[in-house]
Short mmCIF file of C-alpha atoms and ligand atoms in Angstrom, two decimals:
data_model
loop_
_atom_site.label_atom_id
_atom_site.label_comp_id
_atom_site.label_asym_id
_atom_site.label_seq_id
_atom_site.Cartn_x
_atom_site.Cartn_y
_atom_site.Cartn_z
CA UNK A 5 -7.28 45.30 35.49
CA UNK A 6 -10.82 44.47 36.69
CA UNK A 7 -13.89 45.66 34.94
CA UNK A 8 -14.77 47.73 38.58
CA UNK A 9 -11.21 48.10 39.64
CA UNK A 10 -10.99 51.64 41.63
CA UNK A 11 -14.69 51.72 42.04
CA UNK A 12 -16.04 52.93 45.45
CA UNK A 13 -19.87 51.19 45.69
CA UNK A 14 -22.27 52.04 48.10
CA UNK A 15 -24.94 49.25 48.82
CA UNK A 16 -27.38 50.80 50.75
CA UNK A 17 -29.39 47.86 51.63
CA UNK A 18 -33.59 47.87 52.94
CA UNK A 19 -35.57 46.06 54.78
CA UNK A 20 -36.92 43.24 52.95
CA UNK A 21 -36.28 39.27 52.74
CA UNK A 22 -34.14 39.36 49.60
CA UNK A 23 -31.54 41.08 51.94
CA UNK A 24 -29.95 37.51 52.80
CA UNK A 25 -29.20 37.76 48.43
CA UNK A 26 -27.46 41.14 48.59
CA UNK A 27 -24.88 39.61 50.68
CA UNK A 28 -23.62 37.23 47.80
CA UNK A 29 -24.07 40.47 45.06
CA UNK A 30 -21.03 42.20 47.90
CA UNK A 31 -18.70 38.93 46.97
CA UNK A 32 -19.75 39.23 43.04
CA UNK A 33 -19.12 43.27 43.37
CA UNK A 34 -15.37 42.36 44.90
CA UNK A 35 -14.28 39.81 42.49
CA UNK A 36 -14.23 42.28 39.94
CA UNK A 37 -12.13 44.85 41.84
CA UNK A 38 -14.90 46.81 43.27
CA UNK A 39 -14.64 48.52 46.78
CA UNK A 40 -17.89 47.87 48.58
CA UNK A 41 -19.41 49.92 51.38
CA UNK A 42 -22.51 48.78 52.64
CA UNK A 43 -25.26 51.23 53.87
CA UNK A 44 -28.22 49.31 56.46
CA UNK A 45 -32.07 50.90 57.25
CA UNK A 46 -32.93 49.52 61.11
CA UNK A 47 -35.16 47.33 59.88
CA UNK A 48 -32.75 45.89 57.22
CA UNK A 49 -30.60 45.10 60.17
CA UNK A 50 -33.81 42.52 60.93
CA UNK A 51 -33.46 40.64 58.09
CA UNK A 52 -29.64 40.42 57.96
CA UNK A 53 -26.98 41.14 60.48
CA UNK A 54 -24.61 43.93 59.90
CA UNK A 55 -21.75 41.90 60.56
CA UNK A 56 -22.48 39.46 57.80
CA UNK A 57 -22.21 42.90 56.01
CA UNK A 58 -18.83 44.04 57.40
CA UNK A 59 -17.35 40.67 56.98
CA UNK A 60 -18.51 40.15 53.44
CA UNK A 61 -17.33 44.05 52.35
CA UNK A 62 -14.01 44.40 54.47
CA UNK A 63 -15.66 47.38 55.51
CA UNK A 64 -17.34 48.80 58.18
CA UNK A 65 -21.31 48.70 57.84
CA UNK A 66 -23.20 52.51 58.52
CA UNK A 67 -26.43 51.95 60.17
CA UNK A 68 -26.95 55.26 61.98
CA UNK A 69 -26.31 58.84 60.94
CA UNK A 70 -23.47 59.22 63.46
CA UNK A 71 -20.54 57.38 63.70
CA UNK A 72 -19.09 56.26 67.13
CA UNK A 73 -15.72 56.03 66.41
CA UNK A 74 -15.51 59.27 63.94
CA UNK A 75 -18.05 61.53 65.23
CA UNK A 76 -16.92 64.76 63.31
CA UNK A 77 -17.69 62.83 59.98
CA UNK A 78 -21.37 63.21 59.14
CA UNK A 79 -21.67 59.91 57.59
CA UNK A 80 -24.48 61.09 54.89
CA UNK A 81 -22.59 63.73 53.62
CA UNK A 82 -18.94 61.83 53.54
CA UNK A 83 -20.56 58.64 52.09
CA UNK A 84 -21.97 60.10 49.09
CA UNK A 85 -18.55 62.17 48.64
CA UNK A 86 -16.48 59.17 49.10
CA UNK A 87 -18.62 56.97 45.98
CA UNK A 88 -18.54 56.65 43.44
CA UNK A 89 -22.21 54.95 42.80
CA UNK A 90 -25.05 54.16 44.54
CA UNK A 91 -27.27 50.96 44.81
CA UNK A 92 -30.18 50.70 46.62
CA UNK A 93 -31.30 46.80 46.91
CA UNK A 94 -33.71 45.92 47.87
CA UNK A 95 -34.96 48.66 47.79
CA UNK A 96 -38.47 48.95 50.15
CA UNK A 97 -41.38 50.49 49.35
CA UNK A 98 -40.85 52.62 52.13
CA UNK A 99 -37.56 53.44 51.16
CA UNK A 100 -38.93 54.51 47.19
CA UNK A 101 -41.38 56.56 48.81
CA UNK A 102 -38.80 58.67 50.80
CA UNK A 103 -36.52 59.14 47.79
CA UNK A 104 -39.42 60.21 45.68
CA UNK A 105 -40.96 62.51 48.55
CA UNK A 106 -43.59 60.77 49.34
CA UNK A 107 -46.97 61.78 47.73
CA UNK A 108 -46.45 60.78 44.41
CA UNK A 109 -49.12 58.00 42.56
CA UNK A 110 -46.54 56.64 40.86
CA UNK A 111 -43.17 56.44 43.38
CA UNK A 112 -41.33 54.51 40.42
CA UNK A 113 -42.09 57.07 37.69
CA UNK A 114 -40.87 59.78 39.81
CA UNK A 115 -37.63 58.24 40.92
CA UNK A 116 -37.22 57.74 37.45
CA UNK A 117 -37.88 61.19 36.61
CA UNK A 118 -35.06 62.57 39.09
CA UNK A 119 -32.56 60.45 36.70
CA UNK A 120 -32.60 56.85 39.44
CA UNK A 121 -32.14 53.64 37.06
CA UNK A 122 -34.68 51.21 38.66
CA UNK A 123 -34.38 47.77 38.11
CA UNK A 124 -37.80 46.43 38.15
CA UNK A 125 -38.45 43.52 39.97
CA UNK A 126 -39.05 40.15 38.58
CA UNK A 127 -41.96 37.85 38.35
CA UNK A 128 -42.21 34.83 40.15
CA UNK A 129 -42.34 32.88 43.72
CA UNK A 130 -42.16 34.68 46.55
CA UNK A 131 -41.17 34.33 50.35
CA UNK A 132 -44.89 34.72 51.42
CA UNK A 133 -45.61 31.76 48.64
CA UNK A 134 -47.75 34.69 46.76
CA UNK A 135 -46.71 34.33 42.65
CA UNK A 136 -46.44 38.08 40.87
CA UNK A 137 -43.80 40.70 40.42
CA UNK A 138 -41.53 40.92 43.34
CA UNK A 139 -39.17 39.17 43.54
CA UNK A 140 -35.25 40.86 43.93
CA UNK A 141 -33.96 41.15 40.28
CA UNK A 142 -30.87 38.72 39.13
CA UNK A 143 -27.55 39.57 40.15
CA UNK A 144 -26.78 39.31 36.56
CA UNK A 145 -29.11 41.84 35.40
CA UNK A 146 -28.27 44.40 38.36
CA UNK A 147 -24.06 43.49 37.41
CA UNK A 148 -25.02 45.02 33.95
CA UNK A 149 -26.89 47.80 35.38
CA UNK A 150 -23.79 48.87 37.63
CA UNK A 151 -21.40 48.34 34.50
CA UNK A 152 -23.62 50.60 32.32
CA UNK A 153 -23.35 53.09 35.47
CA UNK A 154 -19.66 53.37 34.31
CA UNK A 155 -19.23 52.41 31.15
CA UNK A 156 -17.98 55.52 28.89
CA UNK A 157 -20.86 55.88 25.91
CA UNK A 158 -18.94 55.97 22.97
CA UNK A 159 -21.12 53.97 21.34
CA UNK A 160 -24.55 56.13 22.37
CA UNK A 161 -25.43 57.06 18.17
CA UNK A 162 -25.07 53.63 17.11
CA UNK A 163 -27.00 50.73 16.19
CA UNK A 164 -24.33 47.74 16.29
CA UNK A 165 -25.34 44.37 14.81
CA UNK A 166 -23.10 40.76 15.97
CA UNK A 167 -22.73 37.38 15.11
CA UNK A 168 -21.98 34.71 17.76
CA UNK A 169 -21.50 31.20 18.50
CA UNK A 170 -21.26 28.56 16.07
CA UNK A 171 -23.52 27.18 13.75
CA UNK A 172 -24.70 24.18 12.58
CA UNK A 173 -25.09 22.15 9.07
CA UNK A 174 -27.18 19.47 9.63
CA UNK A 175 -27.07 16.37 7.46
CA UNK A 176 -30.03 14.51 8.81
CA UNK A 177 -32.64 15.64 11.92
CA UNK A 178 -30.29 14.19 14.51
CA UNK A 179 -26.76 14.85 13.31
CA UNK A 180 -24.89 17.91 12.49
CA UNK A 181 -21.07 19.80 11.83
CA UNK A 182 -20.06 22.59 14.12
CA UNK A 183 -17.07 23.48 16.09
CA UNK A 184 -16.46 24.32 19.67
CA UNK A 185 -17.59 27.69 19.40
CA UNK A 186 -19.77 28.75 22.81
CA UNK A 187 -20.48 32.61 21.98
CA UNK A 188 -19.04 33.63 24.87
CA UNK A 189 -16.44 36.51 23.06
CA UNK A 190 -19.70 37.18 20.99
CA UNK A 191 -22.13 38.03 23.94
CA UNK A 192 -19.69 39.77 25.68
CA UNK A 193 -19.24 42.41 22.42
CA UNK A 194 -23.38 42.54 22.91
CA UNK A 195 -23.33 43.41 26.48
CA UNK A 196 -19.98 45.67 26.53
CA UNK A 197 -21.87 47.30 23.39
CA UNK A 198 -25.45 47.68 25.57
CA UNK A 199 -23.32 49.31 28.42
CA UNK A 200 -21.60 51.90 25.90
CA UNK A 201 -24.99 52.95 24.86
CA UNK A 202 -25.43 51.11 21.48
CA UNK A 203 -28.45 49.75 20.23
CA UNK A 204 -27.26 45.85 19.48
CA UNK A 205 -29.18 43.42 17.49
CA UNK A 206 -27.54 39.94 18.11
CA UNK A 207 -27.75 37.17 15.42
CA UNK A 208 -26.45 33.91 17.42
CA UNK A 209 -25.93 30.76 16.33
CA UNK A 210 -26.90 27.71 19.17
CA UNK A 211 -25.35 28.15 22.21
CA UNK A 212 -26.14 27.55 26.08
CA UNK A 213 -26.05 31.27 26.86
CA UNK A 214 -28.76 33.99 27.89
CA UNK A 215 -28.77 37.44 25.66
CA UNK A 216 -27.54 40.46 27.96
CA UNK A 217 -30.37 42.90 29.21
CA UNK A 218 -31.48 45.15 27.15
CA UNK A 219 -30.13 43.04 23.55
CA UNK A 220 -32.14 42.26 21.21
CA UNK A 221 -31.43 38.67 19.89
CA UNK A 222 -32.29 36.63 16.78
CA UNK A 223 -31.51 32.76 17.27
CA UNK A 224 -30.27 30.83 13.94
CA UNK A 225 -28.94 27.48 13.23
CA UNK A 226 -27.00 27.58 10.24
CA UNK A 227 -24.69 29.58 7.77
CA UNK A 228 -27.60 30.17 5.54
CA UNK A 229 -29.80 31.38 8.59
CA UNK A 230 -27.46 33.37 9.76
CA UNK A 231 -26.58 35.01 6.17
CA UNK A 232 -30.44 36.05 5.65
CA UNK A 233 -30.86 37.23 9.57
CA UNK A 234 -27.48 39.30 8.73
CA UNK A 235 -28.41 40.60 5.15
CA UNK A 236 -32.73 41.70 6.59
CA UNK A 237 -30.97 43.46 9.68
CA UNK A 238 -27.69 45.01 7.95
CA UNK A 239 -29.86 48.14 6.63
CA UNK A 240 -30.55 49.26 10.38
CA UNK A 241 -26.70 48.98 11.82
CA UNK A 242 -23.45 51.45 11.85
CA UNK A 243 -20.96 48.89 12.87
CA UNK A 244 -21.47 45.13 12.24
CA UNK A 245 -19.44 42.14 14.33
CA UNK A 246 -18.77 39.12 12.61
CA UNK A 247 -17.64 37.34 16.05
CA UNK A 248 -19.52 33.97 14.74
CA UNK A 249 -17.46 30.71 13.82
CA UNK A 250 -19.42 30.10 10.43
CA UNK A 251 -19.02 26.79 9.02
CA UNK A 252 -17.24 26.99 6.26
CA UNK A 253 -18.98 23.89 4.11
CA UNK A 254 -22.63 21.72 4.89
CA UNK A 255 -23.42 18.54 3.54
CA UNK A 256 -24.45 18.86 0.41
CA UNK A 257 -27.86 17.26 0.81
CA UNK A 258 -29.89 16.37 4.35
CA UNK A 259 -32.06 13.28 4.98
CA UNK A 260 -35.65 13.68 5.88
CA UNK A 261 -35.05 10.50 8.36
CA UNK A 262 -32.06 9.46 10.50
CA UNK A 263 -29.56 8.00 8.60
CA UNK A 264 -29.70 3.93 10.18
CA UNK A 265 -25.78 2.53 10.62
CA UNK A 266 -24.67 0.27 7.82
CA UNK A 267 -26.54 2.89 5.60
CA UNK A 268 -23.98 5.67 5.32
CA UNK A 269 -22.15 6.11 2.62
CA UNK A 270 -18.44 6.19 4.55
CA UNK A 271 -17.88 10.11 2.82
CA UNK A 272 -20.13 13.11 3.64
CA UNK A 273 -20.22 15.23 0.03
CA UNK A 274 -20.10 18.91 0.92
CA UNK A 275 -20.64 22.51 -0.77
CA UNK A 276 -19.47 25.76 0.51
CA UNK A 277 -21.77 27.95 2.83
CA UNK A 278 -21.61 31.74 1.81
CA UNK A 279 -18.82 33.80 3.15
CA UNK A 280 -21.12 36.31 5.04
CA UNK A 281 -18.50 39.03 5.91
CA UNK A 282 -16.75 38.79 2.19
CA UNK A 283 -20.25 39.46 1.08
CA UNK A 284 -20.36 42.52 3.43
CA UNK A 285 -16.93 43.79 2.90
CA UNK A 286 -17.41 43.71 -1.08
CA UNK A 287 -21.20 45.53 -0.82
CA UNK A 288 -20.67 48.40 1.18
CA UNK A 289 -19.08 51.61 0.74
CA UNK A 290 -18.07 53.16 3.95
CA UNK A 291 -20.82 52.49 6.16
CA UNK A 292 -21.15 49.99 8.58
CA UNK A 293 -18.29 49.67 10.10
CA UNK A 294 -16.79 46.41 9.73
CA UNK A 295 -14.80 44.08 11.98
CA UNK A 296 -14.07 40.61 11.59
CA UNK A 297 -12.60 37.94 13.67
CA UNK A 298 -9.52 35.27 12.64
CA UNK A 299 -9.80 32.11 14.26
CA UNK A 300 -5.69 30.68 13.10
CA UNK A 301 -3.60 28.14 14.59
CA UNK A 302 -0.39 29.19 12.48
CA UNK A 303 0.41 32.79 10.88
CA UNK A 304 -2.26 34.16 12.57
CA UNK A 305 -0.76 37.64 11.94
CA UNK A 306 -0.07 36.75 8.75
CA UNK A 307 -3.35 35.18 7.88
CA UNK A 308 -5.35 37.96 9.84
CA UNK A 309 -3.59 40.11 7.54
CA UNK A 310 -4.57 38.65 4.48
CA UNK A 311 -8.57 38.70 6.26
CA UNK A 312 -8.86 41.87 6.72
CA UNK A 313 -7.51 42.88 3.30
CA UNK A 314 -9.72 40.34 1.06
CA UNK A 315 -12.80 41.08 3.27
CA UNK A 316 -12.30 44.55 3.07
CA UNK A 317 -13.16 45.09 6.59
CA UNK A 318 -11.77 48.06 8.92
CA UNK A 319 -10.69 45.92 11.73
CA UNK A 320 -9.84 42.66 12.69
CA UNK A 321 -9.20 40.73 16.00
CA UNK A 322 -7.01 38.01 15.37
CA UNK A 323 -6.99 34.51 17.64
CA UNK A 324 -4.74 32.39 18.11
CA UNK A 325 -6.92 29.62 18.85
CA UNK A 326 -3.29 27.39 19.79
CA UNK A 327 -2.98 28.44 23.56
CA UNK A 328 -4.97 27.04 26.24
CA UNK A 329 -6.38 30.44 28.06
CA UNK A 330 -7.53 31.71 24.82
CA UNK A 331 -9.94 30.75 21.77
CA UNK A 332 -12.89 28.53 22.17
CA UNK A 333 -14.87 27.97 25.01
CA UNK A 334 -12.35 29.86 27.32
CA UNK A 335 -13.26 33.16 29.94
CA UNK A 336 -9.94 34.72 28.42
CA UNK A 337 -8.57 35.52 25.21
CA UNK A 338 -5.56 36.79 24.34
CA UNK A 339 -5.84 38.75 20.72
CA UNK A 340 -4.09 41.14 18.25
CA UNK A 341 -6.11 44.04 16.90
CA UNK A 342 -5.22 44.94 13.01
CA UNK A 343 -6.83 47.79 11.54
CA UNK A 344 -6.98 49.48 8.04
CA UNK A 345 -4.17 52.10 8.65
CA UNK A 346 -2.33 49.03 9.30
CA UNK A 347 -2.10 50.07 13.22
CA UNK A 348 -1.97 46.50 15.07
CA UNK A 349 -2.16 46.29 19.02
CA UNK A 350 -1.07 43.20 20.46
CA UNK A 351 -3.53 42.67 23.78
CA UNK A 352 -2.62 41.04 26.72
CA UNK A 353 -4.50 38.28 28.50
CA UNK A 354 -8.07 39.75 29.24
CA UNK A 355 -10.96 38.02 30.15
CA UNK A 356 -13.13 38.12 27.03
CA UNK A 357 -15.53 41.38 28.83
CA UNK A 358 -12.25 43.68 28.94
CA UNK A 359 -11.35 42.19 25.40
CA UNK A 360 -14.63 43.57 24.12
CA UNK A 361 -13.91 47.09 25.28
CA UNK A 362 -10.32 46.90 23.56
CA UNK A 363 -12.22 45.85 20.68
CA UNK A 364 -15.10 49.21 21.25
CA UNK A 365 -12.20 51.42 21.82
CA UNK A 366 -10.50 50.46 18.93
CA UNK A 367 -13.86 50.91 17.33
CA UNK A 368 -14.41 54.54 18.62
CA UNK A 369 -10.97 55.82 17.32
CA UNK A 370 -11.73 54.58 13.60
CA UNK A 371 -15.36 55.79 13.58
CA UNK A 372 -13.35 59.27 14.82
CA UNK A 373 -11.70 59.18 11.60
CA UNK A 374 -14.54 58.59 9.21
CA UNK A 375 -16.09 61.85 10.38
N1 CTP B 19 -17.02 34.28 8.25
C1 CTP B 19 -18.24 34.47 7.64
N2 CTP B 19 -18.77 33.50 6.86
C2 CTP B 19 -18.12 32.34 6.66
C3 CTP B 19 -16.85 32.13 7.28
C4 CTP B 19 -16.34 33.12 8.08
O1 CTP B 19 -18.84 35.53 7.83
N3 CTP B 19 -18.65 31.40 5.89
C5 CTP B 19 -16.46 35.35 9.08
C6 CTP B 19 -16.28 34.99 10.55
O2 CTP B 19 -17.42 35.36 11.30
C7 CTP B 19 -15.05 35.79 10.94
C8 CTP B 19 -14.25 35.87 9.66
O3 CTP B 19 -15.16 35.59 8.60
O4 CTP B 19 -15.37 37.10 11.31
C9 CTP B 19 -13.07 34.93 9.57
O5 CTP B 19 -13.46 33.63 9.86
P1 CTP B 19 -12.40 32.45 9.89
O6 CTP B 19 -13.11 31.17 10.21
O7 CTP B 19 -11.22 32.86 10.74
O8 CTP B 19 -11.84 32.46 8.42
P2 CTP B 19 -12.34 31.93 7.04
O9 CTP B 19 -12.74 33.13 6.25
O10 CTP B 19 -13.37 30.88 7.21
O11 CTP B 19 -10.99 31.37 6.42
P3 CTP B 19 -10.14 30.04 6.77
O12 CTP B 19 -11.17 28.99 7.11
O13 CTP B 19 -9.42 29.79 5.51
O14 CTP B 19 -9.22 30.37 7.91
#
């Protein structure tokens, strides 16, 4: 299962130089199991060359309103049938003003107004070496867009706050304990959460990753960061995430200077950071929502178990961080969900973007039951 398996996409495609980068957004669209059609104005057809198209899709391209080889289909009618969604990029000027009639002031406004999601363009260099908005949006920002398009919104009434990555205890300005942690089943929660219609606040620890459209993110560096981010946000959210690996301990003191070699003493003394989510799961009374990851190596169901009970959280995703596909720093994970009814759901190998929607699903059926 592919997050656009099934899905018929029509790329109707303008005429404009960021044509040559729709081609590569047909190869992204297929990878995850979307069926692409492409769609080409004349003077698209300038920039690129309609076989590029057909190759790249596995399709053939439309560029007329009647078809050669199937002349009793009317192409504009069937194609719109046939799809499942339509994307317009780039999309021209020329082309805004004919879906918006024309004589408007303000073409974007009134696409916008007949229910079109525009994707504004981006700042930047352009072809014509002219610096300003114009340039074609990021594939990664129009990916969301299109997975929002489908996405069911069972999450539309909530405001959903999540933890990610790791964090980090620093013992002088240079040196620090973390773990392996990269965010990546953290920001996928945030973006799967975004495209179900959720407001998402996420509190991440360092990592190399860029927040999904339309998140609102809070950067921390350590367990004590991340507890008063948590704690001044927790008022505002109906579910709360705790996908972070906290660090359990931090040195118990940190240098104002870089400790110089031959000057350490050969132990690090430590104390215990707070336990954010038993803190949560002991102050609340039915609201938010609370789920909780288990990083375990051994027991895990066991152990995730024992988790959920002494957090006093109403779900948990357990991880067995042993395998190699699954766990830190990995595009896959392979989890058990365990819930309080004592349900558990053993998933299979997912990457960690289908994972999340287990995860929202799961989420969905026990927010059902608190109403
Ligand atoms: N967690 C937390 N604060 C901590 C430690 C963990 O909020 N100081 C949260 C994690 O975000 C995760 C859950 O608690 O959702 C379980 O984390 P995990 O590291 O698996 O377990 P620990 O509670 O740290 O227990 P142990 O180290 O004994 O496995």
């Amino acid at each position: 299962m592919s997050l656009l398996s099934d899905k018929k996409i029509l790329l109707g495609i303008t005429g404009g130089i960021a044509a040559y980068k729709v081609a590569d957004w047909v190869r992204a669209l297929r990878r995850e199991g979307g069926q692409v059609t492409v769609v080409m104005t004349e003077s698209a057809c300038r920039f690129i060359s309609p076989l590029t198209m057909a190759a790249l899709s596995g399709n053939p391209v439309h560029t007329g309103m009647f078809s050669a080889e199937a002349p009793e289909t009317i192409p504009h009618i069937s194609l719109a049938r046939e799809h499942d969604l339509l994307v317009i990029a780039p999309a021209s000027a020329q082309t805004i003003a004919r879906l918006a009639h024309g004589l408007a002031d303000n073409l974007l406004a009134t696409i916008k107004s007949y229910g079109y999601g525009v994707l504004e363009p981006d700042c930047g260099e352009m072809a014509c070496g002219e610096e300003g908005p114009g340039r074609l949006t990021d594939w990664e920002n129009v990916r969301q867009a299109i997975l929002t398009a489908f996405a069911p919104k069972t999450l539309a009434e909530e405001h959903v706050l999540i933890t990610a990555g790791p964090t980090r205890e620093a013992f002088d300005p240079v040196r620090f304990l973390s773990n392996p942690s990269t965010g990546k089943m953290g920001y996928a929660l945030a973006a799967t959460a975004r495209q179900r219609g959720a407001t998402v606040t996420l509190i991440s620890g360092p990592t190399a990753l860029t927040a999904p459209p339309g998140v609102q993110c809070i950067q921390v560096t350590s367990a004590v960061e991340m507890q008063t981010e948590v704690m001044r946000c927790l008022d505002a959210a109906t579910i709360v995430v705790k996908a972070a690996a906290v660090s359990d301990y931090r040195p118990a003191e940190k240098e104002s200077h870089k400790v110089k070699k031959g000057q350490a003493a050969l132990s690090l003394p430590l104390v215990a950071n707070p336990d954010i989510l038993k803190e949560l799961g002991n102050r609340r009374q039915r609201s938010p929502l609370l789920v909780g990851f288990a990083a375990e190596s051994r027991d895990h169901l066991k152990e995730g178990a024992r988790k959920l009970k002494e957090k006093n959280l109403d779900l948990i995703v357990v991880n067995d961080i042993g395998g190699t596909e699954t766990g830190f720093a990995t595009d896959t994970n392979r989890v058990t969900l365990l819930d309080r009814n004592g349900a558990q759901e053993e998933l299979p190998l997912l990457s960690k973007e289908e994972t999340a929607h287990r995860i929202w699903d799961s989420v969905a059926r026990l927010m059902a039951d608190n109403r």
